[in-house]
Every structure is written in C-alpha cells, then in structure tokens.
Amino acid sequence: DTEVTQTPKHLVMGMTNKKSLKCEQHMGHRAMYWYKQKAKKPPELMFVYSYEKLSINESVPSRFSPECPNSSLLNLHLHALQPEDSALYLCASSQTVGRGGPTGELFFGEGSRLTVL
Amino acid sequence: GQQLNQSPQSMFIQEGEDVSMNCTSSSIFNTWLWYKQDPGEGPVLLIALYKAGELTSNGRLTAQFGITRKDSFLNISASIPSDVGIYFCAGRERGTYNTDKLIFGTGTRLQVFP
C-alpha cells in the first residue's frame, strides 16, 4: 500500500466549478510534488514544494493553484478548468538532502482521476 | 526541456522469458530511477541508481547506471504475469538549489502471455 494518500480517487467537474485535490503523507518527507499524466504518456511535473515553499512551477496555468498548508499536506485547487485538463493527477513526496534539495526517490500516491465536462 | 527516450515502446513476451529495456538522454543525470505503473495506479519505485556504472538488483530486476551518465537499462529475468504494466525510467535533472527535477521517460509497455 502506498504511504501517499490522495483524495478523491475520481472527480468529475464542470468548467465553472471550483474543486480541490488533496494529498497527505506521513513519512516525514519535506518535498512534495504534483504531476499530471495523460493516457499512455509519462507523468509531467507541475509543481514542487520544498519545506512548504513552492520551489518549482512548470509554467502551469493559474487555473491550477497549489497549496502546502503543512509538511504533511498538499492541495491542488482547481477553478475554471478546460476539458483538456482531464487527466490523472499524481501527488508524490520525497526526502530532502543537504541544504534542502529533494532526493530523486519519489513515492507516488494512486492518483486522482479528473474529468472536466 | 529534457527528453528521455525509452525503448522499446512495447513488448509482448511469453512467461519465463527475460526482458531488457533501456533509456537514453541527450544530457547527463546524477540519478536514474525505474518505476512500474499499473493501470489506474500511481508509479511504484523499483530501483534507484546514484553512481555512474552502478549495477543494482531487486529480486528478478537488475538495473545499471550508464558510465556516460546519459543512459540506463533495466532487465527483468524469468518474467511472470504480474510483471505486466508500464515501466518508466526517470532521471534527476540537476538544477540550482532546491530545483532538482525528476524527468520521466516515454515508457515501455510490457505484456506477458502465459
């Protein structure tokens, strides 16, 4: 069983809705990530948080808004999404080393499958 | 951005056969990882490699970090039906402080027939 828990597992929303995806880990990891994965494609990095601070934003549209309330939780707020945003959204966490840079060993949750109508 | 090319794209093999897949990059990585993803699930870490030339095993799986640091391979020996899935390589791209990124390869889809 994965130690990264994502909710909900499935979400259907309209283009005018506001919803949130949630992620929780209790491994003491201080780096957390959001990835987006379309069918038959590799995961694509969206955001990285390190020590609760946003360290990487891969030019993601502002209709996706990440939030890291504490070291165990990561949220992704969704607003005014488009049908092409339908995908599997994966949360991951990893340890950090040295001055805070994350290690490469990411542990993924099972994902939240999002459908935008 | 970085591109990791994985080959083959897909494999159809018989149970008991050995499998080999590889991943190449145009740039150097300081960490290589191999993940397996089942349908509807998140990727699961199989093997992590940290040094050029390193050869690491995990049960029937063996992976190597290429000497040039631009490639890696994964071997699966004596395949079984539960090996079915998509295998992704991933390379850790060195950035500035706090900005290391994990870049995924294009994936190898493995199908095992009894």
PDB file of N, CA, C and O in Angstrom, chain A residues 31-105:
ATOM      1  N   ALA A  31       9.644  17.286   0.801  1.00  0.00           N
ATOM      2  CA  ALA A  31       9.422  17.709  -0.592  1.00  0.00           C
ATOM      3  C   ALA A  31       8.169  17.015  -1.100  1.00  0.00           C
ATOM      4  O   ALA A  31       8.001  15.805  -0.906  1.00  0.00           O
ATOM      5  N   MET A  32       7.281  17.785  -1.716  1.00  0.00           N
ATOM      6  CA  MET A  32       6.040  17.224  -2.245  1.00  0.00           C
ATOM      7  C   MET A  32       5.797  17.776  -3.640  1.00  0.00           C
ATOM      8  O   MET A  32       6.219  18.897  -3.959  1.00  0.00           O
ATOM      9  N   TYR A  33       5.121  16.973  -4.462  1.00  0.00           N
ATOM     10  CA  TYR A  33       5.034  17.252  -5.897  1.00  0.00           C
ATOM     11  C   TYR A  33       3.618  17.019  -6.415  1.00  0.00           C
ATOM     12  O   TYR A  33       2.902  16.142  -5.923  1.00  0.00           O
ATOM     13  N   TRP A  34       3.284  17.764  -7.442  1.00  0.00           N
ATOM     14  CA  TRP A  34       2.117  17.449  -8.265  1.00  0.00           C
ATOM     15  C   TRP A  34       2.601  17.153  -9.679  1.00  0.00           C
ATOM     16  O   TRP A  34       3.366  17.920 -10.265  1.00  0.00           O
ATOM     17  N   TYR A  35       2.131  16.002 -10.213  1.00  0.00           N
ATOM     18  CA  TYR A  35       2.365  15.628 -11.597  1.00  0.00           C
ATOM     19  C   TYR A  35       1.019  15.443 -12.285  1.00  0.00           C
ATOM     20  O   TYR A  35       0.032  15.049 -11.662  1.00  0.00           O
ATOM     21  N   LYS A  36       1.004  15.690 -13.582  1.00  0.00           N
ATOM     22  CA  LYS A  36      -0.179  15.450 -14.410  1.00  0.00           C
ATOM     23  C   LYS A  36       0.175  14.353 -15.408  1.00  0.00           C
ATOM     24  O   LYS A  36       1.260  14.377 -16.003  1.00  0.00           O
ATOM     25  N   GLN A  37      -0.747  13.393 -15.603  1.00  0.00           N
ATOM     26  CA  GLN A  37      -0.469  12.302 -16.532  1.00  0.00           C
ATOM     27  C   GLN A  37      -1.663  12.067 -17.435  1.00  0.00           C
ATOM     28  O   GLN A  37      -2.751  11.728 -16.962  1.00  0.00           O
ATOM     29  N   LYS A  38      -1.443  12.249 -18.716  1.00  0.00           N
ATOM     30  CA  LYS A  38      -2.461  11.920 -19.708  1.00  0.00           C
ATOM     31  C   LYS A  38      -2.297  10.454 -20.094  1.00  0.00           C
ATOM     32  O   LYS A  38      -1.237   9.848 -19.883  1.00  0.00           O
ATOM     33  N   ALA A  39      -3.356   9.905 -20.697  1.00  0.00           N
ATOM     34  CA  ALA A  39      -3.361   8.479 -21.042  1.00  0.00           C
ATOM     35  C   ALA A  39      -2.176   8.116 -21.945  1.00  0.00           C
ATOM     36  O   ALA A  39      -1.896   8.818 -22.918  1.00  0.00           O
ATOM     37  N   LYS A  40      -1.511   7.049 -21.594  1.00  0.00           N
ATOM     38  CA  LYS A  40      -0.404   6.485 -22.370  1.00  0.00           C
ATOM     39  C   LYS A  40       0.786   7.436 -22.478  1.00  0.00           C
ATOM     40  O   LYS A  40       1.592   7.313 -23.414  1.00  0.00           O
ATOM     41  N   LYS A  41       0.880   8.379 -21.559  1.00  0.00           N
ATOM     42  CA  LYS A  41       2.000   9.330 -21.541  1.00  0.00           C
ATOM     43  C   LYS A  41       2.699   9.261 -20.192  1.00  0.00           C
ATOM     44  O   LYS A  41       2.113   8.800 -19.212  1.00  0.00           O
ATOM     45  N   PRO A  42       3.951   9.730 -20.126  1.00  0.00           N
ATOM     46  CA  PRO A  42       4.623   9.768 -18.824  1.00  0.00           C
ATOM     47  C   PRO A  42       4.084  10.904 -17.956  1.00  0.00           C
ATOM     48  O   PRO A  42       3.490  11.856 -18.479  1.00  0.00           O
ATOM     49  N   PRO A  43       4.289  10.806 -16.648  1.00  0.00           N
ATOM     50  CA  PRO A  43       3.900  11.924 -15.768  1.00  0.00           C
ATOM     51  C   PRO A  43       4.696  13.184 -16.122  1.00  0.00           C
ATOM     52  O   PRO A  43       5.879  13.118 -16.434  1.00  0.00           O
ATOM     53  N   GLU A  44       4.012  14.322 -16.051  1.00  0.00           N
ATOM     54  CA  GLU A  44       4.664  15.614 -16.320  1.00  0.00           C
ATOM     55  C   GLU A  44       4.614  16.457 -15.055  1.00  0.00           C
ATOM     56  O   GLU A  44       3.547  16.632 -14.455  1.00  0.00           O
ATOM     57  N   LEU A  45       5.761  16.989 -14.683  1.00  0.00           N
ATOM     58  CA  LEU A  45       5.853  17.772 -13.459  1.00  0.00           C
ATOM     59  C   LEU A  45       5.056  19.070 -13.581  1.00  0.00           C
ATOM     60  O   LEU A  45       5.127  19.761 -14.607  1.00  0.00           O
ATOM     61  N   MET A  46       4.305  19.372 -12.485  1.00  0.00           N
ATOM     62  CA  MET A  46       3.580  20.650 -12.421  1.00  0.00           C
ATOM     63  C   MET A  46       4.221  21.565 -11.375  1.00  0.00           C
ATOM     64  O   MET A  46       4.619  22.678 -11.671  1.00  0.00           O
ATOM     65  N   PHE A  47       4.276  21.071 -10.137  1.00  0.00           N
ATOM     66  CA  PHE A  47       4.754  21.896  -9.019  1.00  0.00           C
ATOM     67  C   PHE A  47       5.626  21.064  -8.085  1.00  0.00           C
ATOM     68  O   PHE A  47       5.413  19.871  -7.936  1.00  0.00           O
ATOM     69  N   VAL A  48       6.590  21.755  -7.447  1.00  0.00           N
ATOM     70  CA  VAL A  48       7.384  21.149  -6.388  1.00  0.00           C
ATOM     71  C   VAL A  48       7.368  22.069  -5.189  1.00  0.00           C
ATOM     72  O   VAL A  48       7.584  23.277  -5.324  1.00  0.00           O
ATOM     73  N   TYR A  49       7.100  21.501  -4.007  1.00  0.00           N
ATOM     74  CA  TYR A  49       7.224  22.227  -2.750  1.00  0.00           C
ATOM     75  C   TYR A  49       8.368  21.608  -1.961  1.00  0.00           C
ATOM     76  O   TYR A  49       8.480  20.387  -1.868  1.00  0.00           O
ATOM     77  N   SER A  50       9.210  22.477  -1.401  1.00  0.00           N
ATOM     78  CA  SER A  50      10.281  22.020  -0.549  1.00  0.00           C
ATOM     79  C   SER A  50      10.211  22.809   0.753  1.00  0.00           C
ATOM     80  O   SER A  50      10.232  24.046   0.714  1.00  0.00           O
ATOM     81  N   TYR A  51      10.085  22.107   1.861  1.00  0.00           N
ATOM     82  CA  TYR A  51       9.900  22.752   3.159  1.00  0.00           C
ATOM     83  C   TYR A  51       8.746  23.754   3.114  1.00  0.00           C
ATOM     84  O   TYR A  51       8.867  24.893   3.543  1.00  0.00           O
ATOM     85  N   GLU A  52       7.651  23.301   2.541  1.00  0.00           N
ATOM     86  CA  GLU A  52       6.390  24.046   2.473  1.00  0.00           C
ATOM     87  C   GLU A  52       6.463  25.303   1.621  1.00  0.00           C
ATOM     88  O   GLU A  52       5.522  26.119   1.622  1.00  0.00           O
ATOM     89  N   LYS A  53       7.549  25.450   0.882  1.00  0.00           N
ATOM     90  CA  LYS A  53       7.657  26.613  -0.006  1.00  0.00           C
ATOM     91  C   LYS A  53       7.677  26.133  -1.461  1.00  0.00           C
ATOM     92  O   LYS A  53       8.334  25.153  -1.782  1.00  0.00           O
ATOM     93  N   LEU A  54       6.966  26.859  -2.309  1.00  0.00           N
ATOM     94  CA  LEU A  54       6.934  26.499  -3.716  1.00  0.00           C
ATOM     95  C   LEU A  54       8.304  26.757  -4.331  1.00  0.00           C
ATOM     96  O   LEU A  54       8.787  27.892  -4.333  1.00  0.00           O
ATOM     97  N   SER A  55       8.940  25.699  -4.851  1.00  0.00           N
ATOM     98  CA  SER A  55      10.271  25.869  -5.438  1.00  0.00           C
ATOM     99  C   SER A  55      10.264  25.717  -6.948  1.00  0.00           C
ATOM    100  O   SER A  55      11.160  26.225  -7.627  1.00  0.00           O
ATOM    101  N   ILE A  56       9.300  25.026  -7.483  1.00  0.00           N
ATOM    102  CA  ILE A  56       9.211  24.879  -8.940  1.00  0.00           C
ATOM    103  C   ILE A  56       7.744  24.997  -9.370  1.00  0.00           C
ATOM    104  O   ILE A  56       6.870  24.355  -8.799  1.00  0.00           O
ATOM    105  N   ASN A  57       7.506  25.832 -10.368  1.00  0.00           N
ATOM    106  CA  ASN A  57       6.217  25.914 -11.052  1.00  0.00           C
ATOM    107  C   ASN A  57       6.544  25.796 -12.533  1.00  0.00           C
ATOM    108  O   ASN A  57       7.175  26.677 -13.100  1.00  0.00           O
ATOM    109  N   GLU A  58       6.132  24.691 -13.135  1.00  0.00           N
ATOM    110  CA  GLU A  58       6.483  24.435 -14.530  1.00  0.00           C
ATOM    111  C   GLU A  58       5.545  25.168 -15.483  1.00  0.00           C
ATOM    112  O   GLU A  58       4.917  24.561 -16.361  1.00  0.00           O
ATOM    113  N   SER A  59       5.410  26.478 -15.275  1.00  0.00           N
ATOM    114  CA  SER A  59       4.568  27.302 -16.158  1.00  0.00           C
ATOM    115  C   SER A  59       3.154  26.746 -16.261  1.00  0.00           C
ATOM    116  O   SER A  59       2.574  26.679 -17.350  1.00  0.00           O
ATOM    117  N   VAL A  60       2.614  26.357 -15.129  1.00  0.00           N
ATOM    118  CA  VAL A  60       1.259  25.795 -15.095  1.00  0.00           C
ATOM    119  C   VAL A  60       0.240  26.938 -15.116  1.00  0.00           C
ATOM    120  O   VAL A  60       0.429  27.940 -14.415  1.00  0.00           O
ATOM    121  N   PRO A  61      -0.839  26.801 -15.885  1.00  0.00           N
ATOM    122  CA  PRO A  61      -1.865  27.860 -15.923  1.00  0.00           C
ATOM    123  C   PRO A  61      -2.413  28.151 -14.537  1.00  0.00           C
ATOM    124  O   PRO A  61      -2.516  27.260 -13.683  1.00  0.00           O
ATOM    125  N   SER A  62      -2.818  29.395 -14.335  1.00  0.00           N
ATOM    126  CA  SER A  62      -3.253  29.836 -13.000  1.00  0.00           C
ATOM    127  C   SER A  62      -4.564  29.203 -12.564  1.00  0.00           C
ATOM    128  O   SER A  62      -4.943  29.324 -11.397  1.00  0.00           O
ATOM    129  N   ARG A  63      -5.259  28.506 -13.454  1.00  0.00           N
ATOM    130  CA  ARG A  63      -6.476  27.810 -13.033  1.00  0.00           C
ATOM    131  C   ARG A  63      -6.138  26.619 -12.124  1.00  0.00           C
ATOM    132  O   ARG A  63      -7.017  26.030 -11.507  1.00  0.00           O
ATOM    133  N   PHE A  64      -4.853  26.272 -12.041  1.00  0.00           N
ATOM    134  CA  PHE A  64      -4.361  25.292 -11.078  1.00  0.00           C
ATOM    135  C   PHE A  64      -3.603  26.065  -9.995  1.00  0.00           C
ATOM    136  O   PHE A  64      -2.620  26.755 -10.306  1.00  0.00           O
ATOM    137  N   SER A  65      -4.014  25.908  -8.749  1.00  0.00           N
ATOM    138  CA  SER A  65      -3.397  26.661  -7.668  1.00  0.00           C
ATOM    139  C   SER A  65      -2.973  25.708  -6.557  1.00  0.00           C
ATOM    140  O   SER A  65      -3.821  25.137  -5.879  1.00  0.00           O
ATOM    141  N   PRO A  66      -1.667  25.505  -6.367  1.00  0.00           N
ATOM    142  CA  PRO A  66      -1.232  24.584  -5.317  1.00  0.00           C
ATOM    143  C   PRO A  66      -1.179  25.283  -3.972  1.00  0.00           C
ATOM    144  O   PRO A  66      -1.078  26.513  -3.875  1.00  0.00           O
ATOM    145  N   GLU A  67      -1.245  24.438  -2.935  1.00  0.00           N
ATOM    146  CA  GLU A  67      -1.150  24.961  -1.574  1.00  0.00           C
ATOM    147  C   GLU A  67      -0.533  23.884  -0.691  1.00  0.00           C
ATOM    148  O   GLU A  67      -0.882  22.715  -0.819  1.00  0.00           O
ATOM    149  N   CYS A  68       0.383  24.274   0.171  1.00  0.00           N
ATOM    150  CA  CYS A  68       1.003  23.326   1.084  1.00  0.00           C
ATOM    151  C   CYS A  68       0.801  23.839   2.510  1.00  0.00           C
ATOM    152  O   CYS A  68       1.636  24.575   3.029  1.00  0.00           O
ATOM    153  N   PRO A  69      -0.303  23.463   3.158  1.00  0.00           N
ATOM    154  CA  PRO A  69      -0.626  24.017   4.478  1.00  0.00           C
ATOM    155  C   PRO A  69       0.376  23.612   5.566  1.00  0.00           C
ATOM    156  O   PRO A  69       0.595  24.367   6.502  1.00  0.00           O
ATOM    157  N   ASN A  70       0.922  22.399   5.451  1.00  0.00           N
ATOM    158  CA  ASN A  70       1.956  21.960   6.389  1.00  0.00           C
ATOM    159  C   ASN A  70       2.779  20.871   5.727  1.00  0.00           C
ATOM    160  O   ASN A  70       2.537  20.513   4.571  1.00  0.00           O
ATOM    161  N   SER A  71       3.721  20.321   6.462  1.00  0.00           N
ATOM    162  CA  SER A  71       4.675  19.402   5.838  1.00  0.00           C
ATOM    163  C   SER A  71       4.056  18.084   5.395  1.00  0.00           C
ATOM    164  O   SER A  71       4.672  17.344   4.637  1.00  0.00           O
ATOM    165  N   SER A  72       2.839  17.787   5.861  1.00  0.00           N
ATOM    166  CA  SER A  72       2.208  16.514   5.506  1.00  0.00           C
ATOM    167  C   SER A  72       1.147  16.639   4.425  1.00  0.00           C
ATOM    168  O   SER A  72       0.717  15.630   3.877  1.00  0.00           O
ATOM    169  N   LEU A  73       0.716  17.847   4.152  1.00  0.00           N
ATOM    170  CA  LEU A  73      -0.431  18.045   3.264  1.00  0.00           C
ATOM    171  C   LEU A  73      -0.076  18.863   2.033  1.00  0.00           C
ATOM    172  O   LEU A  73       0.710  19.814   2.107  1.00  0.00           O
ATOM    173  N   LEU A  74      -0.685  18.482   0.930  1.00  0.00           N
ATOM    174  CA  LEU A  74      -0.525  19.236  -0.313  1.00  0.00           C
ATOM    175  C   LEU A  74      -1.882  19.248  -1.003  1.00  0.00           C
ATOM    176  O   LEU A  74      -2.517  18.201  -1.143  1.00  0.00           O
ATOM    177  N   ASN A  75      -2.326  20.428  -1.385  1.00  0.00           N
ATOM    178  CA  ASN A  75      -3.599  20.561  -2.085  1.00  0.00           C
ATOM    179  C   ASN A  75      -3.375  21.109  -3.485  1.00  0.00           C
ATOM    180  O   ASN A  75      -2.370  21.782  -3.754  1.00  0.00           O
ATOM    181  N   LEU A  76      -4.313  20.821  -4.364  1.00  0.00           N
ATOM    182  CA  LEU A  76      -4.320  21.434  -5.681  1.00  0.00           C
ATOM    183  C   LEU A  76      -5.728  21.960  -5.921  1.00  0.00           C
ATOM    184  O   LEU A  76      -6.679  21.181  -6.035  1.00  0.00           O
ATOM    185  N   HIS A  77      -5.864  23.271  -5.933  1.00  0.00           N
ATOM    186  CA  HIS A  77      -7.162  23.910  -6.123  1.00  0.00           C
ATOM    187  C   HIS A  77      -7.399  24.113  -7.614  1.00  0.00           C
ATOM    188  O   HIS A  77      -6.510  24.560  -8.348  1.00  0.00           O
ATOM    189  N   LEU A  78      -8.617  23.767  -8.019  1.00  0.00           N
ATOM    190  CA  LEU A  78      -8.967  23.760  -9.438  1.00  0.00           C
ATOM    191  C   LEU A  78     -10.116  24.729  -9.685  1.00  0.00           C
ATOM    192  O   LEU A  78     -11.124  24.699  -8.962  1.00  0.00           O
ATOM    193  N   HIS A  79      -9.971  25.568 -10.681  1.00  0.00           N
ATOM    194  CA  HIS A  79     -11.026  26.545 -10.972  1.00  0.00           C
ATOM    195  C   HIS A  79     -11.024  26.862 -12.460  1.00  0.00           C
ATOM    196  O   HIS A  79      -9.994  27.144 -13.034  1.00  0.00           O
ATOM    197  N   ALA A  80     -12.242  26.815 -13.030  1.00  0.00           N
ATOM    198  CA  ALA A  80     -12.404  27.159 -14.447  1.00  0.00           C
ATOM    199  C   ALA A  80     -11.529  26.304 -15.348  1.00  0.00           C
ATOM    200  O   ALA A  80     -10.831  26.813 -16.234  1.00  0.00           O
ATOM    201  N   LEU A  81     -11.556  25.001 -15.108  1.00  0.00           N
ATOM    202  CA  LEU A  81     -10.743  24.098 -15.918  1.00  0.00           C
ATOM    203  C   LEU A  81     -11.366  23.877 -17.295  1.00  0.00           C
ATOM    204  O   LEU A  81     -12.553  24.151 -17.518  1.00  0.00           O
ATOM    205  N   GLN A  82     -10.545  23.352 -18.184  1.00  0.00           N
ATOM    206  CA  GLN A  82     -10.954  23.040 -19.543  1.00  0.00           C
ATOM    207  C   GLN A  82     -11.023  21.525 -19.722  1.00  0.00           C
ATOM    208  O   GLN A  82     -10.342  20.790 -18.999  1.00  0.00           O
ATOM    209  N   PRO A  83     -11.794  21.046 -20.689  1.00  0.00           N
ATOM    210  CA  PRO A  83     -11.853  19.586 -20.908  1.00  0.00           C
ATOM    211  C   PRO A  83     -10.480  18.963 -21.126  1.00  0.00           C
ATOM    212  O   PRO A  83     -10.252  17.820 -20.701  1.00  0.00           O
ATOM    213  N   GLU A  84      -9.546  19.697 -21.729  1.00  0.00           N
ATOM    214  CA  GLU A  84      -8.210  19.126 -21.964  1.00  0.00           C
ATOM    215  C   GLU A  84      -7.406  18.967 -20.682  1.00  0.00           C
ATOM    216  O   GLU A  84      -6.320  18.372 -20.693  1.00  0.00           O
ATOM    217  N   ASP A  85      -7.914  19.484 -19.570  1.00  0.00           N
ATOM    218  CA  ASP A  85      -7.257  19.289 -18.276  1.00  0.00           C
ATOM    219  C   ASP A  85      -7.602  17.932 -17.670  1.00  0.00           C
ATOM    220  O   ASP A  85      -7.054  17.559 -16.617  1.00  0.00           O
ATOM    221  N   SER A  86      -8.511  17.217 -18.294  1.00  0.00           N
ATOM    222  CA  SER A  86      -8.847  15.874 -17.814  1.00  0.00           C
ATOM    223  C   SER A  86      -7.605  15.001 -17.865  1.00  0.00           C
ATOM    224  O   SER A  86      -6.937  14.918 -18.907  1.00  0.00           O
ATOM    225  N   ALA A  87      -7.291  14.357 -16.740  1.00  0.00           N
ATOM    226  CA  ALA A  87      -6.057  13.573 -16.651  1.00  0.00           C
ATOM    227  C   ALA A  87      -6.013  12.896 -15.289  1.00  0.00           C
ATOM    228  O   ALA A  87      -6.878  13.107 -14.439  1.00  0.00           O
ATOM    229  N   LEU A  88      -4.976  12.102 -15.084  1.00  0.00           N
ATOM    230  CA  LEU A  88      -4.671  11.547 -13.765  1.00  0.00           C
ATOM    231  C   LEU A  88      -3.696  12.498 -13.084  1.00  0.00           C
ATOM    232  O   LEU A  88      -2.643  12.814 -13.651  1.00  0.00           O
ATOM    233  N   TYR A  89      -4.051  13.000 -11.920  1.00  0.00           N
ATOM    234  CA  TYR A  89      -3.180  13.908 -11.183  1.00  0.00           C
ATOM    235  C   TYR A  89      -2.523  13.137 -10.043  1.00  0.00           C
ATOM    236  O   TYR A  89      -3.198  12.569  -9.182  1.00  0.00           O
ATOM    237  N   LEU A  90      -1.210  13.121 -10.091  1.00  0.00           N
ATOM    238  CA  LEU A  90      -0.418  12.333  -9.160  1.00  0.00           C
ATOM    239  C   LEU A  90       0.296  13.240  -8.172  1.00  0.00           C
ATOM    240  O   LEU A  90       0.918  14.235  -8.554  1.00  0.00           O
ATOM    241  N   CYS A  91       0.200  12.866  -6.912  1.00  0.00           N
ATOM    242  CA  CYS A  91       0.962  13.534  -5.866  1.00  0.00           C
ATOM    243  C   CYS A  91       2.131  12.628  -5.495  1.00  0.00           C
ATOM    244  O   CYS A  91       2.012  11.387  -5.557  1.00  0.00           O
ATOM    245  N   ALA A  92       3.246  13.216  -5.138  1.00  0.00           N
ATOM    246  CA  ALA A  92       4.406  12.432  -4.719  1.00  0.00           C
ATOM    247  C   ALA A  92       5.143  13.171  -3.615  1.00  0.00           C
ATOM    248  O   ALA A  92       4.971  14.383  -3.432  1.00  0.00           O
ATOM    249  N   SER A  93       5.956  12.431  -2.876  1.00  0.00           N
ATOM    250  CA  SER A  93       6.795  13.059  -1.857  1.00  0.00           C
ATOM    251  C   SER A  93       8.173  12.420  -1.881  1.00  0.00           C
ATOM    252  O   SER A  93       8.346  11.305  -2.396  1.00  0.00           O
ATOM    253  N   SER A  94       9.150  13.148  -1.341  1.00  0.00           N
ATOM    254  CA  SER A  94      10.492  12.584  -1.232  1.00  0.00           C
ATOM    255  C   SER A  94      11.214  13.215  -0.058  1.00  0.00           C
ATOM    256  O   SER A  94      10.835  14.291   0.423  1.00  0.00           O
ATOM    257  N   GLN A  95      12.278  12.536   0.378  1.00  0.00           N
ATOM    258  CA  GLN A  95      13.132  13.120   1.394  1.00  0.00           C
ATOM    259  C   GLN A  95      13.907  14.270   0.772  1.00  0.00           C
ATOM    260  O   GLN A  95      13.973  14.405  -0.445  1.00  0.00           O
ATOM    261  N   THR A  96      14.499  15.078   1.646  1.00  0.00           N
ATOM    262  CA  THR A  96      15.394  16.122   1.168  1.00  0.00           C
ATOM    263  C   THR A  96      16.776  15.850   1.723  1.00  0.00           C
ATOM    264  O   THR A  96      16.934  15.164   2.728  1.00  0.00           O
ATOM    265  N   VAL A  97      17.770  16.353   1.042  1.00  0.00           N
ATOM    266  CA  VAL A  97      19.145  16.135   1.475  1.00  0.00           C
ATOM    267  C   VAL A  97      19.882  17.464   1.474  1.00  0.00           C
ATOM    268  O   VAL A  97      19.438  18.439   0.883  1.00  0.00           O
ATOM    269  N   GLY A  98      20.982  17.464   2.107  1.00  0.00           N
ATOM    270  CA  GLY A  98      21.847  18.645   2.081  1.00  0.00           C
ATOM    271  C   GLY A  98      21.125  19.887   2.541  1.00  0.00           C
ATOM    272  O   GLY A  98      20.510  19.924   3.599  1.00  0.00           O
ATOM    273  N   ARG A  99      21.174  20.908   1.691  1.00  0.00           N
ATOM    274  CA  ARG A  99      20.574  22.191   2.056  1.00  0.00           C
ATOM    275  C   ARG A  99      19.080  22.231   1.777  1.00  0.00           C
ATOM    276  O   ARG A  99      18.467  23.277   1.785  1.00  0.00           O
ATOM    277  N   GLY A 100      18.515  21.089   1.523  1.00  0.00           N
ATOM    278  CA  GLY A 100      17.074  21.068   1.336  1.00  0.00           C
ATOM    279  C   GLY A 100      16.645  20.575  -0.031  1.00  0.00           C
ATOM    280  O   GLY A 100      15.477  20.472  -0.305  1.00  0.00           O
ATOM    281  N   GLY A 101      17.615  20.284  -0.886  1.00  0.00           N
ATOM    282  CA  GLY A 101      17.235  19.774  -2.192  1.00  0.00           C
ATOM    283  C   GLY A 101      16.640  18.387  -2.070  1.00  0.00           C
ATOM    284  O   GLY A 101      17.086  17.578  -1.255  1.00  0.00           O
ATOM    285  N   PRO A 102      15.625  18.083  -2.839  1.00  0.00           N
ATOM    286  CA  PRO A 102      14.988  16.770  -2.734  1.00  0.00           C
ATOM    287  C   PRO A 102      15.861  15.682  -3.338  1.00  0.00           C
ATOM    288  O   PRO A 102      16.621  15.910  -4.265  1.00  0.00           O
ATOM    289  N   THR A 103      15.728  14.486  -2.778  1.00  0.00           N
ATOM    290  CA  THR A 103      16.362  13.325  -3.402  1.00  0.00           C
ATOM    291  C   THR A 103      15.536  12.954  -4.624  1.00  0.00           C
ATOM    292  O   THR A 103      14.457  13.462  -4.831  1.00  0.00           O
ATOM    293  N   GLY A 104      16.031  12.028  -5.412  1.00  0.00           N
ATOM    294  CA  GLY A 104      15.277  11.642  -6.598  1.00  0.00           C
ATOM    295  C   GLY A 104      14.211  10.610  -6.316  1.00  0.00           C
ATOM    296  O   GLY A 104      13.378  10.353  -7.153  1.00  0.00           O
ATOM    297  N   GLU A 105      14.231   9.979  -5.120  1.00  0.00           N
ATOM    298  CA  GLU A 105      13.321   8.857  -4.889  1.00  0.00           C
ATOM    299  C   GLU A 105      11.943   9.364  -4.513  1.00  0.00           C
ATOM    300  O   GLU A 105      11.649   9.607  -3.344  1.00  0.00           O
TER     301      GLU A 105
END
